[in-house]
Coordinates of C-alpha atoms and ligand atoms in Angstrom, one line a residue:
M1271 CA 5.6 16.4 -4.1
G1272 CA 5.6 13.7 -1.4
N1273 CA 3.2 10.7 -1.7
P1274 CA -0.2 12.0 -0.5
L1275 CA -0.8 8.4 0.9
T1276 CA 1.7 8.9 3.5
A1277 CA -0.4 11.8 4.9
G1278 CA -2.7 10.7 7.7
L1279 CA -5.8 11.6 9.4
A1280 CA -4.1 13.0 12.6
Q1281 CA -1.5 15.2 11.0
N1282 CA -0.4 17.2 14.0
L1283 CA 1.1 14.6 16.1
I1284 CA 4.7 14.0 16.0
P1285 CA 6.5 10.8 16.8
Q1286 CA 8.5 11.3 19.9
P1287 CA 12.1 10.2 20.4
C1288 CA 12.0 6.7 22.0
T1289 CA 13.4 3.2 21.9
L1290 CA 11.1 0.5 20.5
V1291 CA 11.6 -2.7 22.4
I1292 CA 10.3 -5.7 20.6
F1293 CA 9.6 -8.6 22.9
G1294 CA 9.9 -11.5 20.5
G1295 CA 12.2 -9.6 18.3
A1296 CA 13.7 -12.7 16.9
G1297 CA 10.1 -14.1 15.9
D1298 CA 8.2 -14.5 12.8
L1299 CA 6.1 -11.1 13.0
S1300 CA 9.3 -9.2 13.8
A1301 CA 11.0 -10.5 10.6
R1302 CA 8.1 -10.3 8.3
K1303 CA 6.4 -7.1 9.5
L1304 CA 7.9 -5.0 12.2
L1305 CA 11.5 -4.8 11.2
P1306 CA 10.6 -4.1 7.5
A1307 CA 8.1 -1.5 8.5
L1308 CA 10.6 0.4 10.6
Y1309 CA 13.1 0.4 7.8
N1310 CA 10.5 1.8 5.4
L1311 CA 9.7 4.4 8.0
S1312 CA 13.4 5.2 8.2
L1313 CA 13.7 5.4 4.5
D1314 CA 10.8 7.9 4.4
G1315 CA 12.6 9.9 6.9
V1316 CA 9.6 10.0 9.4
L1317 CA 11.1 8.2 12.3
P1318 CA 12.1 10.3 15.3
T1319 CA 15.7 11.6 15.0
N1320 CA 16.5 10.1 18.3
F1321 CA 15.3 6.5 17.8
A1322 CA 16.5 3.0 18.4
V1323 CA 15.2 -0.6 18.3
V1324 CA 16.0 -3.3 20.8
G1325 CA 15.0 -6.9 20.0
F1326 CA 14.3 -8.9 23.3
A1327 CA 13.8 -12.6 23.3
R1328 CA 15.5 -16.0 24.3
N1329 CA 17.1 -16.8 21.0
E1330 CA 20.8 -16.5 21.3
L1331 CA 21.7 -13.4 19.1
D1332 CA 23.8 -10.4 19.6
D1333 CA 23.6 -7.0 18.0
S1334 CA 25.4 -8.0 14.9
T1335 CA 23.4 -11.3 14.3
F1336 CA 20.1 -9.4 15.1
R1337 CA 21.1 -7.0 12.4
A1338 CA 21.6 -9.7 10.0
F1339 CA 18.3 -11.1 11.0
A1340 CA 16.5 -7.8 10.3
R1341 CA 18.5 -7.4 7.0
D1342 CA 17.1 -10.8 5.9
G1343 CA 13.6 -10.0 6.9
I1344 CA 13.9 -6.6 5.1
E1345 CA 15.4 -8.3 2.0
R1346 CA 12.5 -10.7 1.8
F1347 CA 9.5 -8.8 3.0
S1348 CA 10.1 -5.0 2.7
R1349 CA 7.8 -3.0 0.5
R1350 CA 10.9 -1.2 -1.0
P1351 CA 14.3 -2.8 -1.7
L1352 CA 17.3 -2.5 0.7
D1353 CA 19.4 0.5 0.1
E1354 CA 23.0 -0.2 1.0
A1355 CA 24.1 3.3 1.9
H1356 CA 20.8 3.7 4.0
W1357 CA 21.1 0.5 5.7
A1358 CA 24.8 1.0 6.8
D1359 CA 23.5 4.1 8.7
Y1360 CA 20.1 2.8 9.9
S1361 CA 21.4 -0.6 11.0
R1362 CA 23.5 1.1 13.7
S1363 CA 20.2 1.9 15.6
L1364 CA 19.3 -1.8 16.0
F1365 CA 20.3 -3.8 19.2
Y1366 CA 19.5 -7.1 20.9
V1367 CA 19.2 -8.5 24.3
T1368 CA 19.1 -12.3 24.8
G1369 CA 16.9 -13.4 27.8
S1370 CA 13.9 -15.4 28.9
F1371 CA 10.7 -13.3 29.6
T1372 CA 10.4 -15.2 32.9
D1373 CA 13.9 -14.4 34.1
A1374 CA 14.0 -11.2 36.3
Q1375 CA 17.8 -11.0 35.6
A1376 CA 17.1 -10.5 31.9
Y1377 CA 15.2 -7.4 32.7
V1378 CA 18.0 -6.0 34.7
E1379 CA 20.3 -6.5 31.6
L1380 CA 17.6 -5.0 29.3
K1381 CA 17.4 -1.9 31.5
R1382 CA 21.1 -1.5 31.6
R1383 CA 21.3 -1.7 27.7
L1384 CA 18.3 0.7 27.4
E1385 CA 20.0 3.3 29.7
K1386 CA 23.2 3.0 27.6
I1387 CA 21.3 3.5 24.4
D1388 CA 19.4 6.5 25.8
S1389 CA 22.7 8.3 26.5
E1390 CA 24.2 7.3 23.2
F1391 CA 21.1 8.3 21.1
G1392 CA 20.0 11.3 23.2
I1393 CA 16.6 9.5 24.1
P1394 CA 15.0 10.8 27.2
G1395 CA 14.0 7.4 28.6
N1396 CA 11.0 7.2 26.4
R1397 CA 10.0 3.5 25.7
V1398 CA 7.5 1.6 23.6
F1399 CA 7.2 -2.0 24.4
Y1400 CA 5.9 -4.2 21.5
L1401 CA 4.7 -7.6 22.8
S1402 CA 5.1 -9.6 19.8
I1403 CA 4.8 -12.8 21.9
P1404 CA 2.2 -15.6 22.6
P1405 CA -0.7 -14.1 24.6
S1406 CA 0.0 -16.4 27.4
L1407 CA 3.2 -14.5 28.2
I1408 CA 1.6 -11.1 28.2
A1409 CA 1.0 -11.1 32.0
T1410 CA 4.6 -12.3 32.8
C1411 CA 6.0 -9.6 30.7
V1412 CA 4.0 -6.7 31.9
E1413 CA 4.4 -7.7 35.5
Q1414 CA 8.2 -7.8 35.1
L1415 CA 8.2 -4.5 33.3
K1416 CA 6.3 -3.0 36.3
A1417 CA 8.5 -4.9 39.0
N1418 CA 11.7 -3.7 37.4
G1419 CA 10.6 0.0 37.2
F1420 CA 10.2 0.3 33.4
V1421 CA 6.8 2.0 33.3
A1422 CA 6.2 5.6 34.3
D1423 CA 2.6 6.9 34.9
P1424 CA 1.3 8.8 32.0
G1425 CA 2.1 12.6 32.3
E1426 CA 4.9 11.8 34.7
G1427 CA 8.4 11.6 33.4
P1428 CA 9.4 9.6 30.2
I1429 CA 6.9 8.1 28.0
S1430 CA 6.0 4.2 28.6
R1431 CA 3.5 2.6 26.0
V1432 CA 2.8 -0.9 25.4
I1433 CA 1.6 -2.6 22.1
V1434 CA -0.3 -5.9 22.2
E1435 CA -1.0 -8.0 19.3
K1436 CA -4.2 -10.0 18.5
P1437 CA -5.7 -12.3 19.8
I1438 CA -6.7 -10.6 22.9
G1439 CA -8.1 -13.8 24.5
R1440 CA -10.1 -16.4 23.0
D1441 CA -13.4 -15.5 24.7
L1442 CA -14.8 -12.7 26.8
A1443 CA -13.4 -14.1 30.2
T1444 CA -9.7 -14.5 28.9
A1445 CA -10.0 -11.1 27.1
R1446 CA -11.1 -9.5 30.3
A1447 CA -8.3 -11.2 32.1
I1448 CA -5.6 -9.9 29.6
N1449 CA -7.1 -6.4 29.8
A1450 CA -7.2 -6.4 33.6
T1451 CA -3.5 -7.6 33.6
L1452 CA -2.6 -4.7 31.3
A1453 CA -4.6 -2.3 33.2
R1454 CA -2.6 -3.1 36.5
T1455 CA 0.6 -1.8 34.8
F1456 CA -0.5 0.5 32.0
D1457 CA -3.0 3.2 31.9
E1458 CA -5.5 2.8 28.9
S1459 CA -3.9 5.8 27.2
Q1460 CA -0.7 3.9 27.3
T1461 CA -2.1 0.8 25.8
F1462 CA -2.2 0.2 22.0
R1463 CA -4.1 -3.0 21.0
I1464 CA -3.1 -3.6 17.4
D1465 CA -5.5 -4.7 14.6
H1466 CA -3.4 -4.3 11.6
Y1467 CA -6.7 -4.1 9.4
L1468 CA -7.1 -0.6 10.9
G1469 CA -3.7 0.5 9.6
K1470 CA -4.7 -0.3 5.9
E1471 CA -5.2 2.7 3.7
T1472 CA -8.5 1.5 2.4
V1473 CA -9.9 0.9 5.9
Q1474 CA -8.9 4.4 6.9
N1475 CA -10.4 5.7 3.7
I1476 CA -13.8 4.5 4.8
L1477 CA -14.0 7.4 7.2
V1478 CA -12.8 9.9 4.5
L1479 CA -15.2 8.4 1.8
R1480 CA -18.2 8.6 4.2
F1481 CA -17.6 12.1 5.7
A1482 CA -15.6 14.1 3.2
N1483 CA -18.1 13.4 0.4
S1484 CA -21.6 14.9 0.5
V1485 CA -23.2 12.6 -1.9
L1486 CA -22.9 9.4 0.3
E1487 CA -23.9 10.3 3.7
P1488 CA -27.7 11.0 2.9
L1489 CA -27.8 7.5 1.4
W1490 CA -26.0 5.7 4.1
N1491 CA -29.0 4.3 6.1
A1492 CA -31.8 1.8 6.1
K1493 CA -33.9 3.8 3.8
Y1494 CA -31.5 3.5 0.8
V1495 CA -29.3 0.5 1.7
D1496 CA -30.6 -2.9 1.1
H1497 CA -27.8 -4.9 2.5
V1498 CA -24.0 -4.9 3.1
Q1499 CA -21.6 -7.8 2.2
L1500 CA -18.2 -8.1 4.0
T1501 CA -15.9 -10.7 2.6
V1502 CA -12.4 -11.7 3.8
A1503 CA -11.1 -14.6 1.7
E1504 CA -7.7 -16.3 2.0
E1505 CA -6.4 -18.6 -0.6
E1506 CA -3.9 -20.3 1.7
G1507 CA -4.8 -23.2 4.1
V1508 CA -3.6 -23.4 7.7
G1509 CA 0.0 -23.8 6.7
L1510 CA 2.3 -24.1 9.5
R1511 CA 0.0 -22.2 12.0
A1512 CA -2.1 -25.2 13.0
G1513 CA -1.1 -24.9 16.6
Y1514 CA -2.6 -21.4 16.8
Y1515 CA -5.5 -22.0 14.3
E1516 CA -6.9 -25.1 16.1
E1517 CA -7.5 -23.0 19.2
A1518 CA -8.9 -20.0 17.0
G1519 CA -10.9 -20.8 13.8
A1520 CA -12.3 -18.3 11.5
L1521 CA -14.6 -16.7 13.8
R1522 CA -12.0 -15.8 16.4
D1523 CA -9.2 -15.2 13.8
M1524 CA -11.1 -12.8 11.5
V1525 CA -14.5 -11.8 12.6
Q1526 CA -14.0 -10.8 16.3
N1527 CA -11.3 -8.3 15.3
H1528 CA -10.7 -7.3 11.6
I1529 CA -14.3 -7.8 10.4
L1530 CA -16.2 -6.4 13.2
Q1531 CA -13.8 -3.3 13.2
V1532 CA -14.4 -2.8 9.4
L1533 CA -18.2 -3.2 10.0
A1534 CA -18.1 -0.6 12.8
M1535 CA -16.4 2.0 10.6
I1536 CA -19.0 1.4 7.9
A1537 CA -21.9 1.6 10.3
M1538 CA -20.8 4.2 12.7
E1539 CA -22.5 7.5 13.2
P1540 CA -20.3 10.7 12.3
P1541 CA -18.0 11.4 15.3
W1542 CA -18.1 15.1 16.3
S1543 CA -14.2 15.3 15.9
L1544 CA -11.4 13.2 14.8
D1545 CA -10.2 12.9 18.3
P1546 CA -9.4 9.3 19.0
E1547 CA -11.8 8.8 21.9
N1548 CA -14.7 10.3 19.7
V1549 CA -13.9 8.0 16.8
R1550 CA -13.7 5.0 19.1
D1551 CA -16.8 6.0 21.1
A1552 CA -18.8 6.0 17.6
K1553 CA -17.3 2.6 16.7
L1554 CA -18.1 1.2 20.3
N1555 CA -21.7 2.2 19.7
V1556 CA -22.1 0.0 16.8
L1557 CA -20.7 -3.1 18.5
R1558 CA -23.2 -2.4 21.5
C1559 CA -26.0 -2.3 18.9
L1560 CA -25.2 -5.7 17.3
R1561 CA -28.4 -7.8 17.7
P1562 CA -27.5 -10.7 20.0
L1563 CA -27.4 -14.2 18.3
T1564 CA -29.2 -16.6 20.6
A1565 CA -29.1 -20.3 20.3
G1566 CA -32.3 -20.3 18.2
D1567 CA -30.7 -17.9 15.8
I1568 CA -27.6 -19.8 15.1
D1569 CA -28.9 -22.3 12.6
K1570 CA -30.6 -19.7 10.6
Q1571 CA -27.8 -17.1 10.8
V1572 CA -24.5 -18.7 11.1
V1573 CA -22.9 -21.3 9.0
R1574 CA -19.5 -22.9 9.7
A1575 CA -17.4 -25.4 7.6
Q1576 CA -14.0 -26.7 6.9
Y1577 CA -12.1 -26.9 3.7
G1578 CA -11.9 -30.2 2.1
P1579 CA -9.0 -31.6 -0.2
G1580 CA -8.4 -30.3 -3.6
Y1581 CA -5.8 -28.6 -5.8
H1582 CA -4.1 -25.4 -5.0
H1583 CA -2.1 -23.8 -8.1
G1584 CA -2.0 -27.3 -9.5
E1585 CA -0.8 -29.1 -6.4
E1586 CA -2.8 -31.7 -4.5
V1587 CA -3.5 -30.3 -1.0
P1588 CA -5.2 -32.1 2.0
G1589 CA -8.5 -31.2 3.7
Y1590 CA -8.3 -29.4 6.9
R1591 CA -8.6 -32.4 9.2
R1592 CA -5.6 -34.0 7.2
E1593 CA -3.4 -31.0 7.7
E1594 CA -0.3 -31.5 9.9
G1595 CA -0.9 -30.5 13.5
V1596 CA -4.7 -30.6 13.1
R1597 CA -6.7 -33.1 15.2
R1598 CA -8.5 -35.7 12.8
D1599 CA -11.8 -35.0 14.7
S1600 CA -11.3 -31.2 14.7
T1601 CA -14.4 -29.1 14.7
T1602 CA -12.4 -25.8 14.2
E1603 CA -14.1 -23.8 11.4
T1604 CA -12.1 -22.6 8.5
Y1605 CA -15.0 -20.8 7.0
V1606 CA -17.9 -18.9 8.7
A1607 CA -20.8 -16.9 7.2
L1608 CA -23.1 -14.8 9.4
K1609 CA -26.2 -12.7 9.0
V1610 CA -26.0 -9.8 11.5
F1611 CA -28.2 -6.9 12.3
I1612 CA -27.4 -3.6 13.9
D1613 CA -30.4 -2.4 16.0
N1614 CA -30.4 1.3 15.7
W1615 CA -32.3 3.9 13.8
R1616 CA -29.8 4.1 10.9
W1617 CA -29.5 0.4 10.2
A1618 CA -32.8 -1.1 11.4
G1619 CA -33.6 -4.2 9.3
V1620 CA -30.5 -4.0 7.1
P1621 CA -28.7 -7.4 7.0
F1622 CA -24.9 -7.3 7.2
Y1623 CA -23.8 -10.6 5.5
I1624 CA -20.3 -11.6 6.6
R1625 CA -18.2 -14.5 5.2
T1626 CA -14.6 -15.4 5.7
G1627 CA -12.6 -18.5 5.0
K1628 CA -9.3 -20.2 4.0
R1629 CA -8.6 -22.1 0.8
M1630 CA -11.1 -19.9 -1.3
P1631 CA -10.4 -19.2 -4.9
K1632 CA -8.5 -16.0 -4.3
R1633 CA -7.2 -13.6 -1.6
V1634 CA -9.6 -10.7 -1.4
S1635 CA -11.1 -8.4 1.4
E1636 CA -13.8 -6.0 0.5
A1637 CA -17.1 -4.5 1.8
A1638 CA -19.9 -3.9 -0.7
I1639 CA -22.8 -1.6 0.1
Y1640 CA -25.9 -2.7 -1.9
F1641 CA -28.3 0.0 -2.5
K1642 CA -32.1 -0.6 -2.9
P1643 CA -33.5 -1.3 -6.2
V1644 CA -35.2 1.4 -8.3
P1645 CA -39.0 1.1 -8.4
E1646 CA -40.5 -1.1 -11.0
I1647 CA -41.4 1.9 -13.2
L1648 CA -39.8 3.1 -16.3
F1649 CA -36.8 0.9 -16.6
N1650 CA -37.1 -1.8 -13.9
T1651 CA -40.3 -3.3 -15.3
N1652 CA -39.3 -6.9 -16.2
R1653 CA -39.5 -9.0 -13.0
D1654 CA -37.8 -11.8 -14.7
A1655 CA -34.7 -9.7 -15.3
P1656 CA -34.5 -6.9 -12.7
L1657 CA -32.0 -4.2 -13.1
E1658 CA -28.6 -4.7 -11.2
P1659 CA -28.8 -2.6 -8.1
N1660 CA -26.1 0.2 -7.4
V1661 CA -23.3 -1.2 -5.5
L1662 CA -20.5 0.7 -3.8
T1663 CA -17.4 -1.7 -3.3
L1664 CA -14.6 -0.8 -1.0
R1665 CA -11.7 -3.0 -1.8
I1666 CA -9.4 -3.4 1.2
Q1667 CA -7.0 -5.9 -0.5
P1668 CA -5.4 -6.5 -2.8
D1669 CA -6.0 -4.0 -5.7
E1670 CA -6.9 -1.3 -3.1
G1671 CA -9.6 1.1 -4.2
F1672 CA -13.3 1.4 -4.4
S1673 CA -15.9 1.3 -7.3
L1674 CA -19.5 2.3 -7.8
R1675 CA -21.8 0.3 -10.1
L1676 CA -24.4 2.3 -12.0
S1677 CA -26.8 1.5 -14.7
S1678 CA -26.2 3.0 -18.2
K1679 CA -27.8 2.9 -21.5
L1680 CA -26.1 0.6 -24.1
P1681 CA -25.2 2.6 -27.2
G1682 CA -27.9 1.9 -29.9
P1683 CA -31.3 2.7 -31.1
K1684 CA -33.0 0.6 -28.4
V1685 CA -33.1 1.4 -24.6
R1686 CA -31.1 -1.5 -23.2
I1687 CA -29.5 -1.1 -19.9
Y1688 CA -26.1 -2.2 -18.8
P1689 CA -24.3 -2.1 -15.4
V1690 CA -21.1 0.0 -15.7
K1691 CA -18.5 0.8 -13.0
M1692 CA -16.8 3.9 -11.7
D1693 CA -13.4 2.6 -10.6
F1694 CA -10.8 4.1 -8.3
H1695 CA -7.4 2.2 -8.0
Y1696 CA -4.9 3.5 -5.4
G1697 CA -1.9 2.4 -7.4
A1698 CA -3.0 3.9 -10.6
T1699 CA -4.1 7.3 -9.1
F1700 CA -1.3 7.9 -6.6
G1701 CA 1.5 6.0 -8.3
D1702 CA 3.3 4.8 -5.3
S1703 CA 2.6 1.6 -3.2
S1704 CA 0.7 2.5 -0.1
P1705 CA 2.4 2.2 3.1
E1706 CA 2.1 -1.1 5.0
A1707 CA -0.4 -1.1 7.8
Y1708 CA 2.3 -1.6 10.4
E1709 CA 4.2 1.5 9.1
R1710 CA 1.3 3.7 9.9
L1711 CA 0.5 2.0 13.3
L1712 CA 4.0 2.0 14.7
L1713 CA 4.3 5.7 13.8
D1714 CA 0.9 6.4 15.5
V1715 CA 2.0 4.7 18.7
M1716 CA 5.3 6.8 18.8
A1717 CA 3.0 9.9 18.4
G1718 CA 0.6 8.7 21.0
D1719 CA -2.3 8.7 18.6
A1720 CA -4.8 5.8 19.5
T1721 CA -7.4 6.3 16.8
L1722 CA -6.6 3.2 14.9
F1723 CA -6.2 1.0 18.0
M1724 CA -8.8 -1.0 19.7
R1725 CA -10.0 0.3 23.1
R1726 CA -10.5 -2.2 25.9
D1727 CA -14.3 -1.6 26.0
A1728 CA -14.5 -2.2 22.2
V1729 CA -12.6 -5.5 22.5
E1730 CA -14.8 -6.8 25.3
A1731 CA -18.0 -5.6 23.4
A1732 CA -17.0 -7.7 20.3
W1733 CA -16.2 -10.8 22.4
A1734 CA -19.4 -10.2 24.5
W1735 CA -21.4 -10.3 21.2
M1736 CA -19.5 -13.2 19.7
M1737 CA -20.1 -15.4 22.9
G1738 CA -23.7 -15.9 21.8
V1739 CA -22.2 -17.9 18.8
L1740 CA -19.3 -19.4 20.8
D1741 CA -21.6 -20.7 23.5
A1742 CA -24.1 -22.1 21.1
W1743 CA -21.4 -24.0 19.1
E1744 CA -19.9 -25.4 22.4
S1745 CA -23.2 -26.7 23.7
S1746 CA -24.2 -28.2 20.4
R1747 CA -21.4 -30.8 20.5
T1748 CA -21.2 -31.0 16.8
R1749 CA -18.9 -33.8 15.6
Y1750 CA -18.6 -32.9 12.0
L1751 CA -18.7 -29.7 10.0
P1752 CA -19.8 -29.4 6.5
E1753 CA -16.9 -29.3 3.9
Y1754 CA -16.4 -27.1 1.0
P1755 CA -13.9 -28.0 -1.7
T1756 CA -10.4 -26.3 -1.8
G1757 CA -10.8 -23.4 -4.2
D1758 CA -14.6 -23.0 -3.7
W1759 CA -16.3 -19.9 -2.1
G1760 CA -17.7 -21.9 0.8
P1761 CA -20.4 -24.5 1.5
V1762 CA -23.8 -24.7 -0.1
E1763 CA -25.2 -24.0 3.4
A1764 CA -23.8 -20.4 3.1
D1765 CA -25.5 -20.0 -0.2
R1766 CA -28.7 -20.9 1.4
L1767 CA -28.3 -18.6 4.2
I1768 CA -28.3 -15.5 1.9
E1769 CA -30.5 -17.0 -0.9
A1770 CA -33.3 -17.5 1.7
D1771 CA -33.5 -13.8 1.8
G1772 CA -33.7 -13.5 -2.1
R1773 CA -30.2 -12.2 -2.4
K1774 CA -26.9 -13.7 -3.5
W1775 CA -23.2 -13.7 -2.5
R1776 CA -21.1 -11.3 -4.6
T1777 CA -19.2 -13.1 -7.5
L1778 CA -15.6 -12.0 -6.9
Ligands
NAP999 N1 3.3 -14.0 12.7 C1 2.3 -13.3 12.3 O1 2.1 -13.1 11.0 C2 1.3 -12.8 13.1 C3 0.1 -12.1 12.7 C4 -0.9 -11.4 13.6 C5 -0.5 -11.6 14.9 N2 0.5 -12.3 15.4 C6 0.8 -12.4 16.8 O2 2.0 -11.8 17.3 C7 2.6 -12.5 18.3 C8 4.0 -13.0 17.9 O3 3.7 -14.0 16.9 P1 5.1 -14.6 16.0 O4 4.4 -15.4 14.9 O5 6.1 -13.7 15.8 O6 5.6 -15.7 17.0 P2 7.0 -16.4 17.1 O7 7.6 -16.5 15.7 O8 6.8 -17.6 18.0 O9 7.9 -15.4 17.9 C9 7.9 -15.2 19.3 C10 9.2 -15.0 19.8 O10 9.3 -14.8 21.2 C11 10.3 -15.7 21.8 N3 9.8 -16.2 22.9 C12 8.8 -17.2 23.3 N4 8.8 -17.4 24.6 C13 9.7 -16.8 25.1 C14 10.2 -16.5 26.4 N5 9.6 -17.2 27.5 N6 11.3 -15.8 26.7 C15 11.8 -15.1 25.8 N7 11.5 -15.3 24.4 C16 10.4 -16.0 24.2 C17 10.4 -16.7 20.7 O11 11.4 -17.5 20.9 P3 11.5 -19.1 20.3 O12 11.8 -18.9 18.8 O13 12.7 -19.7 21.0 O14 10.2 -19.6 20.6 C18 10.3 -15.9 19.5 O15 11.5 -15.3 19.2 C19 1.6 -13.5 18.6 O16 0.7 -13.1 19.7 C20 0.8 -13.8 17.3 O17 -0.4 -14.1 17.7 C21 1.4 -12.9 14.5

């Protein structure tokens, strides 16, 4: 029997024969994620039979050095080890074109190579362009693609699709500008904005858990849910990405995309079908219902902070402002906590608490649904020691799975109540490691299934909501952010944010 985890939600779509052109093919994302993901898809035998990959970037490589680059990435980052016999065959489908994205002549050469590959591999001119490049280059690349005749209208001739990486802009205006640029060349149906969180098994499983189980949906509302906690914690500091991170910060890096997407999947209404547009409409409606955060709310509902110095795995590490590439007077947040409301009938009055940060005690992403306490009758009568509420925890990473906390009687003559957990672990149940998010997402693009990709209106709705916070921060002219020690769960201000409501952050 095959691994059931490789079965997806949209099972009818088949990846079409195509060439995947990776703009920035010699870059970090390509080595760490894209090339290993493609190799694993090839090991699984799910790539189209007529398929090739072309790396395109200014780095001086040729086909053979690009294959060595890919092999190195696979050896270091692939989910499964490199199999020599398979590699010998698969590597023949990898090619490389050197050129600058700004140089029109490079596109002439790219086209010549693609046409040659089409005829060698029996590919009917179908192309997927993966823009694994800095956002500032998106406009140049898509305009050159259009000018050099790479892009066919949808439904006319061969397939042309484009994949864009986050970040889509750094505020609403820049996101709109990128989307407008893309729309001048590609139809929305040809545009795949990737958020790799949506490719994770556990995130996809939110829909299955909610809509394939009759016990949960009746409880999934303000009547029974007390609050929701979303946590995305990283152990690492800013590392070598200070240049990017200084311009981004935790709110833009994590909340605008991954966390709001997960929140939308938890809070959305049941779509009437799994058609991509229906699923994405349902998620968009959640984003549109986010209660705006005005300047007056920010102090009560948002906390930002930076990590201070400390020890990480026994090694002394600097605080954020002492990291290489970070301005000494930086006010970029490495931690943010928010209290958010969704103003619709289902969620009226239910707070969603969000926290994300770097240099936290461990790497963990999860969503926890806290159900309301039982009445203070029968078993919940001691106000000084209330019963632990039921909590459904969806573990996104690591240790993917979910668990439900229930109250149970401790064995013995007295009635003593103890919280117990019903626990599901992907690894233990399905045996195999679940596919990497990029595997699923790349396959979906080849199949033309946009369910797990962010639509233009959703990206802009998320930014529109976040502008309330960004504008308030901008005008506050804060010079110093609170610090939390490396290896801590965040600043004391974040504890106060949730404790003011009589609740506590989960202990993870
Ligand atoms: N790396 C990650 O884990 C990660 C995660 C999430 C999202 N992303 C996003 O993915 C995208 C790519 O990130 P990355 O980390 O892979 O970046 P990267 O390592 O800098 O790779 C970009 C590649 O494009 C090449 N390039 C840059 N400007 C060029 C030009 N004008 N003409 C031709 N080639 C050019 C670079 O060449 P040089 O080496 O000569 O500069 C490099 O090969 C970014 O949008 C990033 O935000 C990355």
